Coordinates of C-alpha atoms and ligand atoms in Angstrom, one line a residue:
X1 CA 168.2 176.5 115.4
X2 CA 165.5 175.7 117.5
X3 CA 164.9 178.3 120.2
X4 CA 162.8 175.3 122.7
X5 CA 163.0 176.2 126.7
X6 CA 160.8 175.3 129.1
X7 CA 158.7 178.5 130.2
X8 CA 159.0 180.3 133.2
X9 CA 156.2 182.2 134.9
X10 CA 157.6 185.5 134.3
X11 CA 157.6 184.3 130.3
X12 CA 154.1 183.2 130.3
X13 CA 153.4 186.5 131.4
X14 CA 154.9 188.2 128.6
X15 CA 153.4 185.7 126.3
X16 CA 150.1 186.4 127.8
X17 CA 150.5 190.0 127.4
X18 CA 151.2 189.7 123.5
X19 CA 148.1 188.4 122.9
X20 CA 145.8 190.9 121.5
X21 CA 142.0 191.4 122.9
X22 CA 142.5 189.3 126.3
X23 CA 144.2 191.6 129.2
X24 CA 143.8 195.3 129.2
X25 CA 147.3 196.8 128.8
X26 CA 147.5 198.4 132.5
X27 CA 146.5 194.8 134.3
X28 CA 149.0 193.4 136.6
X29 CA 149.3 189.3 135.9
X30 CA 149.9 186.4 137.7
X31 CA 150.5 183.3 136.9
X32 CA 151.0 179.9 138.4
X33 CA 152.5 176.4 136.8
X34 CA 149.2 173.9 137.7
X35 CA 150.4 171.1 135.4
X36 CA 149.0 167.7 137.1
X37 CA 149.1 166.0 134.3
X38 CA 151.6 163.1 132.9
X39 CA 152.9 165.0 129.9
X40 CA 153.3 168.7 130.0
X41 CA 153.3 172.4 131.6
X42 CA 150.3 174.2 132.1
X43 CA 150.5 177.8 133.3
X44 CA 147.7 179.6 134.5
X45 CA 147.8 183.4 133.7
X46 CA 145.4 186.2 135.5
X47 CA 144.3 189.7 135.6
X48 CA 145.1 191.3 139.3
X49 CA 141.2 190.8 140.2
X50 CA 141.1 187.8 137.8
X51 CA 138.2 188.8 135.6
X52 CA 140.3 187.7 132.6
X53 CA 142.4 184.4 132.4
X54 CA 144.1 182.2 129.7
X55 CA 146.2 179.1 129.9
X56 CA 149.1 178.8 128.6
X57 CA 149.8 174.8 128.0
X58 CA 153.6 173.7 126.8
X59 CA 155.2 170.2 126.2
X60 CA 158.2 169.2 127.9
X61 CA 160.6 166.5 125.5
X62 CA 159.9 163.7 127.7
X63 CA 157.1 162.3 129.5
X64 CA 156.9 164.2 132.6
X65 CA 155.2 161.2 134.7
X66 CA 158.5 158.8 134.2
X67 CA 161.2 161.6 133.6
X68 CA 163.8 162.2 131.2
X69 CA 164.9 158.8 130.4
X70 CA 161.0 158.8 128.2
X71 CA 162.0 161.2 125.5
X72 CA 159.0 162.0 123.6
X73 CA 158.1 164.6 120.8
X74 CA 157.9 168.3 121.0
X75 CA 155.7 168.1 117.9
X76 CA 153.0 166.7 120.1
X77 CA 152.3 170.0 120.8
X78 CA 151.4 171.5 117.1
X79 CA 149.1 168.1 116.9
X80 CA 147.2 168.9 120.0
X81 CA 146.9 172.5 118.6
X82 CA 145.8 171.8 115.3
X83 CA 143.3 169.4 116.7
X84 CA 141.8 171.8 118.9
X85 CA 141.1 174.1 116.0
X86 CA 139.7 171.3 113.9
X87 CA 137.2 170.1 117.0
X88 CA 136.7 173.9 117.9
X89 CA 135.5 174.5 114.2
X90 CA 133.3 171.3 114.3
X91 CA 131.7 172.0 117.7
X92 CA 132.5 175.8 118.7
X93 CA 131.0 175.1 122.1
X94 CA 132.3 172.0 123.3
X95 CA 136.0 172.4 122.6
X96 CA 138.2 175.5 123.9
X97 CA 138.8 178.8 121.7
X98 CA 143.0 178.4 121.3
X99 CA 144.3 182.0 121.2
X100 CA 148.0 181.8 120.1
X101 CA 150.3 179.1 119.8
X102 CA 154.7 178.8 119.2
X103 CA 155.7 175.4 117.4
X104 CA 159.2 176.2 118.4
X105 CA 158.4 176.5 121.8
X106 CA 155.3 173.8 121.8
X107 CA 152.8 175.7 123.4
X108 CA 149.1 176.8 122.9
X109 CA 147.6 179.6 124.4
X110 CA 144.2 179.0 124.5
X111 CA 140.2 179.8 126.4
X112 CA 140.5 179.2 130.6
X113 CA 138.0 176.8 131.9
X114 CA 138.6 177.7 135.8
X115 CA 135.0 177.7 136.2
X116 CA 134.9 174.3 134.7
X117 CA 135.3 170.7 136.8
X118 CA 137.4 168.0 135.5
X119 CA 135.0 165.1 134.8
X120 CA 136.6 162.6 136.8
X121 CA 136.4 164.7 140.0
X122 CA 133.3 165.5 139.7
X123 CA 131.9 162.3 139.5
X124 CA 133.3 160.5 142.5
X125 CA 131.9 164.0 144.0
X126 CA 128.9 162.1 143.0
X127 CA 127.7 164.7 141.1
X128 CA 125.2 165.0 137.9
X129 CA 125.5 165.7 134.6
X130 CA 122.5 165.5 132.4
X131 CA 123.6 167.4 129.5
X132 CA 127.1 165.0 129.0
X133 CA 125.5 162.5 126.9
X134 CA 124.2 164.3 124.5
X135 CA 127.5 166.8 124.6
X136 CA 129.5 163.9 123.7
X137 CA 127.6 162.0 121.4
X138 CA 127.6 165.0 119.4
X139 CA 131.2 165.5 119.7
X140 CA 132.0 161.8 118.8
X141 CA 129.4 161.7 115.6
X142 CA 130.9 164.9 114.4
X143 CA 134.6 164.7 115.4
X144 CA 135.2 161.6 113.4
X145 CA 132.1 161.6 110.9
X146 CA 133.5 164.8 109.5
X147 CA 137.2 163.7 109.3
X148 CA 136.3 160.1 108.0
X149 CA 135.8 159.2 104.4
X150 CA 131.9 159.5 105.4
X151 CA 132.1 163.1 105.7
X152 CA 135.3 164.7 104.1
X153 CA 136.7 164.7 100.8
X154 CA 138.9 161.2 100.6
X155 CA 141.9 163.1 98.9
X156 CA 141.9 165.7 101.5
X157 CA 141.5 163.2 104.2
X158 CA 144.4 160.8 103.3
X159 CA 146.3 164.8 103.3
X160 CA 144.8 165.6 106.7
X161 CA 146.2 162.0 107.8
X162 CA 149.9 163.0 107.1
X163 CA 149.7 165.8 109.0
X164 CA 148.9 163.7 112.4
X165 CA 151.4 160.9 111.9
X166 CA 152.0 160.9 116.3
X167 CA 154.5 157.9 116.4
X168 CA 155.8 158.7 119.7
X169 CA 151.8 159.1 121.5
X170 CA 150.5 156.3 119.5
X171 CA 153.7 153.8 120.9
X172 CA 152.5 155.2 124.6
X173 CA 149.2 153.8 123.8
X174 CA 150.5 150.7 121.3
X175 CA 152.6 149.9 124.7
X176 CA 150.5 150.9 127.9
X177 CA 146.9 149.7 126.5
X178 CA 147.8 146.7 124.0
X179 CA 150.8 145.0 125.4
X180 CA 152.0 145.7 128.9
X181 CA 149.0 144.3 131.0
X182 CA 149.6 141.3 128.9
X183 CA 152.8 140.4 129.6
X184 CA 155.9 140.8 132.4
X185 CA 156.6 144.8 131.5
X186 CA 158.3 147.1 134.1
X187 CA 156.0 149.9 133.2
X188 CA 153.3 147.6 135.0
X189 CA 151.8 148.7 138.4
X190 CA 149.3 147.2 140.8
X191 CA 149.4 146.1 144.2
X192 CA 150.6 142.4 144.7
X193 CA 147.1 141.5 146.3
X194 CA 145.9 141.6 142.5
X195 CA 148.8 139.1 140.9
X196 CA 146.6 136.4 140.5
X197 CA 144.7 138.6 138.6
X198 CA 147.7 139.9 136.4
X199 CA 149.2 136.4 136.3
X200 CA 145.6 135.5 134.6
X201 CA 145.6 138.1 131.8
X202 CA 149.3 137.2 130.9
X203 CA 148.0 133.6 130.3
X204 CA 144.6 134.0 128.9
X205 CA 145.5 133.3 125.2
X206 CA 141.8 133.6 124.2
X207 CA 141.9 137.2 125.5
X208 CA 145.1 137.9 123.6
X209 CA 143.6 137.1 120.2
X210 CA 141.2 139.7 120.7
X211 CA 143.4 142.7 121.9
X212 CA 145.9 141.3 118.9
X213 CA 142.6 142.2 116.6
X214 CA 142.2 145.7 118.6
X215 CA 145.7 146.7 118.5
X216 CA 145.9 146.0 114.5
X217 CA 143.0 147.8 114.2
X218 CA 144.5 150.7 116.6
X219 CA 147.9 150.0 114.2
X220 CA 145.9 150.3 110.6
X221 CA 142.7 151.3 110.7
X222 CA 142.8 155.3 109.8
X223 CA 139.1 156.1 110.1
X224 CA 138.8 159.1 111.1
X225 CA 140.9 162.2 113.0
X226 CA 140.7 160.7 116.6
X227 CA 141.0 162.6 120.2
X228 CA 143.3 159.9 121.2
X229 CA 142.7 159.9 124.4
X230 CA 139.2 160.9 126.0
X231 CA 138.9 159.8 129.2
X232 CA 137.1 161.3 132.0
X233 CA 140.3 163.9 133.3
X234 CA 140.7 164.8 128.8
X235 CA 136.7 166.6 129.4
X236 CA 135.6 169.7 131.5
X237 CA 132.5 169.7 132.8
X238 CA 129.3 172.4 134.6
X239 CA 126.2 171.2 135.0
X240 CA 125.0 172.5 132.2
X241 CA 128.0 172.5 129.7
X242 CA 131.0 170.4 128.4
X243 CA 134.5 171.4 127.1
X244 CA 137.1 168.6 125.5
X245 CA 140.5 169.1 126.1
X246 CA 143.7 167.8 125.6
X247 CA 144.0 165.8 122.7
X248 CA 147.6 165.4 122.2
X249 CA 147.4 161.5 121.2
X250 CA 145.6 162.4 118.6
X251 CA 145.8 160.6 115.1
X252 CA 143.9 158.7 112.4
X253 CA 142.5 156.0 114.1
X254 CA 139.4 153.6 114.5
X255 CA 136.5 155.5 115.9
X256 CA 135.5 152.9 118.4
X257 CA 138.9 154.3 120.5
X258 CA 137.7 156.9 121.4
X259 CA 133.9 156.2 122.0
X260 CA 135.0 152.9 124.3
X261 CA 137.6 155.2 125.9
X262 CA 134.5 157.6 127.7
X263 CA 131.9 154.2 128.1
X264 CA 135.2 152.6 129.7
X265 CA 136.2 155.2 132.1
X266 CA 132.3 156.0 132.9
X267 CA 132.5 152.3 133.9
X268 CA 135.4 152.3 135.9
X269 CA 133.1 155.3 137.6
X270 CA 130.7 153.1 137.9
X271 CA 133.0 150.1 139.6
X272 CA 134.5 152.5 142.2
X273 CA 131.2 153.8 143.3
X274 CA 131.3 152.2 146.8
X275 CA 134.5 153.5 147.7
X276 CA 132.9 156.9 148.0
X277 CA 129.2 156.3 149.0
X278 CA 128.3 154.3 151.6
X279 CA 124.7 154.6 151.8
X280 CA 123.3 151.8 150.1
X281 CA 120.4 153.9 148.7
X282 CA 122.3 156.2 147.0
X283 CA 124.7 154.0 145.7
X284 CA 122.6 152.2 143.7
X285 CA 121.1 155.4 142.4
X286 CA 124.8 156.7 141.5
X287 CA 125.6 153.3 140.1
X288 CA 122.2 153.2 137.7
X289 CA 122.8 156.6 136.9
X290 CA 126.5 155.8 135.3
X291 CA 125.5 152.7 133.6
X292 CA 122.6 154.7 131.8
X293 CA 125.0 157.8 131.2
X294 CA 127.3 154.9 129.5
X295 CA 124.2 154.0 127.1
X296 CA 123.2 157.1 126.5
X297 CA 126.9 157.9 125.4
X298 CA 125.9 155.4 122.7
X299 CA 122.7 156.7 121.8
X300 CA 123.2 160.1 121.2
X301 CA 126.2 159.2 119.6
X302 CA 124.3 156.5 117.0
X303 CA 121.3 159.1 116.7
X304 CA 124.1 161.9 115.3
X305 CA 125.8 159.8 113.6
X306 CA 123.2 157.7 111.3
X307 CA 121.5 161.7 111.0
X308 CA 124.6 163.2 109.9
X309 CA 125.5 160.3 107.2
X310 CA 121.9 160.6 106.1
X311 CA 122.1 164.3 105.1
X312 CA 125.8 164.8 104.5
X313 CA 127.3 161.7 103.3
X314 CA 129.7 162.3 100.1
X315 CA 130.3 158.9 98.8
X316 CA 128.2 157.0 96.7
X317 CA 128.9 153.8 97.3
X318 CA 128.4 154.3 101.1
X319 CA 125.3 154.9 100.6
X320 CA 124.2 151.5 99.4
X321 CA 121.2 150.2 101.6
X322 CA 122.5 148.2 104.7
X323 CA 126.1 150.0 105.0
X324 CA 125.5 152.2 107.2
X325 CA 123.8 149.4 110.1
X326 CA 126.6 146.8 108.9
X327 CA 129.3 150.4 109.8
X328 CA 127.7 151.4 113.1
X329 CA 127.4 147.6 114.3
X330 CA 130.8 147.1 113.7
X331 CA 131.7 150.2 115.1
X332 CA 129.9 149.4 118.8
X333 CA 131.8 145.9 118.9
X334 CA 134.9 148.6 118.1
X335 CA 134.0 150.6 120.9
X336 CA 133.0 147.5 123.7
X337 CA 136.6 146.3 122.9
X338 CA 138.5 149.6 122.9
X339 CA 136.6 149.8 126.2
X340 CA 137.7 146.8 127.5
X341 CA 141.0 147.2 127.3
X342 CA 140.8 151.0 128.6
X343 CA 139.3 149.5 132.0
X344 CA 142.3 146.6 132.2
X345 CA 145.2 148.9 131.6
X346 CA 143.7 151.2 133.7
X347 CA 144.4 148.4 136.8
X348 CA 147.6 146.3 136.1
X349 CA 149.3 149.1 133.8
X350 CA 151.0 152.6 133.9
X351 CA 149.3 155.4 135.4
X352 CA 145.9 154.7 136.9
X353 CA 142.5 156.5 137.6
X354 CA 141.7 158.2 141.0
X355 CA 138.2 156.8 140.6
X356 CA 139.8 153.6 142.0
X357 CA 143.4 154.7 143.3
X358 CA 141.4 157.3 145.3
X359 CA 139.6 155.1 147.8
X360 CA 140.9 154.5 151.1
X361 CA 140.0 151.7 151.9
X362 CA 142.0 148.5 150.8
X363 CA 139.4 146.0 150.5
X364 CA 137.0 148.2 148.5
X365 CA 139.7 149.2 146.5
X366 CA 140.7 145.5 145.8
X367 CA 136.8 145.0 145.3
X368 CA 136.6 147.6 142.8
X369 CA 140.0 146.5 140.6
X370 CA 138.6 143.2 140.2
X371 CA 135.4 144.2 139.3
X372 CA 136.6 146.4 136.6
X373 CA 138.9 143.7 135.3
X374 CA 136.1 141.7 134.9
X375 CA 134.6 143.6 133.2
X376 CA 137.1 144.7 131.0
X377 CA 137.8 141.4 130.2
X378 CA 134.1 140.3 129.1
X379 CA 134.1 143.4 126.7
X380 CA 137.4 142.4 125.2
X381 CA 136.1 138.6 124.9
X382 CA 132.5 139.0 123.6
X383 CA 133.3 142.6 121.3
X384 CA 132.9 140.3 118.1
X385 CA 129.3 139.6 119.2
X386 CA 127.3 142.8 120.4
X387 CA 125.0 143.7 118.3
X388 CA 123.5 145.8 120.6
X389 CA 124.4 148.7 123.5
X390 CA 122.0 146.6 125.7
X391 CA 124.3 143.7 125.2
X392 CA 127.3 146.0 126.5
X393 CA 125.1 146.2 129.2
X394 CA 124.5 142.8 129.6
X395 CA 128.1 141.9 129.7
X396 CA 128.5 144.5 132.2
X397 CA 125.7 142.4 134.4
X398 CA 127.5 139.4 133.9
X399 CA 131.1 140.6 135.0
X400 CA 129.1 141.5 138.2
X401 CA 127.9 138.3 139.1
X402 CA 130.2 136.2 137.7
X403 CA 132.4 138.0 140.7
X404 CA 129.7 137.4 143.1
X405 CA 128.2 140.6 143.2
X406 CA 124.9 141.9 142.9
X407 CA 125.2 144.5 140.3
Ligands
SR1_1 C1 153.1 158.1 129.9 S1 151.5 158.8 129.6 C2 150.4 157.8 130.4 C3 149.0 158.1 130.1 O1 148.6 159.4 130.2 C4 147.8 159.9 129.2 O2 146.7 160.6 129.6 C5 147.4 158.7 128.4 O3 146.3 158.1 128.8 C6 148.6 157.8 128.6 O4 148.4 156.5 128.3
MG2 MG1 146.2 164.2 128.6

């Protein structure tokens, strides 16, 4: 019989306490529920004078943003858990150490990261971080290089697969990302100032055909072990260092996902810009900066990638001359359409972005949605033809003025 509750603070205590090498036995603790997220608890348990700290992160059986009528999975939890230790071995310092964990009760225990910034924040605080791109690259190219067919044994792999079947996350995404915008759904939200622009993506059959191609790709294309969902509030950030978190959606999937899901959210960064900095001078500066960050994603990305496959590839065939460039440019065209359709659900869909919710302004705000639309939509059109992260930046250019705006 399962023995599933929701926690209590008083329990997260206790759970705290069990866990050897953290608190010292005489510390009083605290704790505090701090879950803002859509899906789940997260407890934050400290020592009296807060030296030492854990988090305590449990699912609830239904998605917490809509309520109980949106059952979803308590298994979610052991997949988020098992991924963390899988990304934690791959890159010890980019992913947080998990402590302890209860399937029954669908919680991890695992590294605080108090001192850390969520990503999103901190950039419409406008602030910089130079080490992110080369962080994330190397999370991306050895994330999914090493659970891919590229870089792991193919019978383990297909093993590894069955063990992160997530029906229940993967429908969120199948629904929220590669239907709703595209149709009448009642999970859709945006303000009615913007229903010309919804009425146009539920009539642009051109556009359809290409999320169709993306979604059967999201539906079938088991690449590699994905994060599932790594936008800008799934990543901690200092200046100087990067933690990944959260990666409950996560399942075999096409790589591109999640490499379009950080260039798309550093984009819709990038379109909200002048709702939080009105001096012209700086703005450009904060928008250049995001558009480079968005290359560089890429670039450090490619650079780890195409180095691991040269020194650690396992398959023979792969290593045929011309694979590799024929894999990685069909893996950016991935990534500019996965991106695409991050930045349009992101507007018209369920459960938006503070980058653009966030600004005060209405006409800024308007400004910035159909900016990002446009260029969501460009990326989702052109994906079959990049051949190049210059031309993602190119169809970034054109969105802008094909809206009559400068940049
Ligand atoms: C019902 S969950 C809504 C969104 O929150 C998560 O972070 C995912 O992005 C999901 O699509
Ligand atoms: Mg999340």
């Amino acid at each position: 019989m399962s023995t599933y509750h929701s926690l209590n603070n008083e329990e997260a205590i206790s759970l705290a306490k069990s866990i050897p090498g953290i608190f010292s036995e005489s510390t009083v603790l605290n704790c505090r529920e701090i879950g803002d997220g859509n899906l789940n608890l997260v407890f934050h348990v400290t020592s009296e004078n807060s030296t030492e700290s854990i988090i305590i992160k449990q699912a609830v059986p239904y998605a917490k943003v809509v309520g109980e009528s949106w059952p979803l999975s308590l298994d979610r939890a052991r997949i988020e858990r098992q991924s963390l230790e899988i990304q934690h071995r791959l890159c010890p310092d980019l992913v947080p150490q998990v402590y302890s964990y209860s399937d029954d009760l669908a919680y991890t225990a695992m590294e605080d990261l108090s001192e850390y910034t969520i990503m999103r924040k901190g950039l419409i605080d406008g602030n910089i971080y130079p080490n992110f791109a080369e962080h994330i690259g190397q999370f991306l190219a050895r994330t999914l290089f090493f659970t891919s067919d590229l870089g792991m044994n193919q019978q383990e792999k297909k093993e590894l697969a069955g063990r992160f079947v997530n029906p229940d996350l993967c429908k969120i995404t199948e629904d929220l990302i590669f239907e709703d915008p595209y149709r009448a759904s009642a999970n859709n939200n945006y303000s009615a100032s913007i229903e010309d622009e919804a009425e146009a993506l539920r009539n642009d059959i051109p556009l359809h055909l290409e999320v169709a191609l993306l979604r059967e790709k999201f539906l079938t294309h088991a690449q590699a072990l994905l994060h599932g969902d790594l936008h800008t509030g799934s990543i901690f950030v200092t200046t100087e260092s990067t933690k990944v978190i959260d990666p409950e959606f996560a399942f075999f999937g096409p790589m591109g996902f999640d490499i379009g899901a950080v260039i798309g959210n550093l984009l819709l960064n990038y379109v909200a810009q002048p709702g939080w900095n009105q001096n012209g001078e700086d703005l450009t500066i904060r928008e250049d900066r995001l558009l480079e960050m968005a290359k560089d994603v890429w670039t450090n990305f490619e650079s780890s990638f195409r180095t691991l496959w040269n020194n650690e590839i396992l398959d023979e065939m792969f290593q045929t001359p011309g694979y590799q460039d024929h894999y990685l440019t069909e893996l950016l065209r991935d990534t500019a359409g996965f991106a695409g359709c991050k930045m349009i659900r992101r507007i018209v869909g369920l459960s938006h972005v503070a980058d653009i919710d966030g600004i005060q302004d209405d006409s800024v705000r308007e400004a910035a949605q159909r900016k990002a639309l446009a260029i969501g939509k460009n990326l989702v059109r052109h994906n079959r033809s990049v051949n190049s992260i210059y031309d993602i930046l190119k169809l970034v250019q054109l969105a802008s003025t094909e809206i009559g705006v400068s940049k």
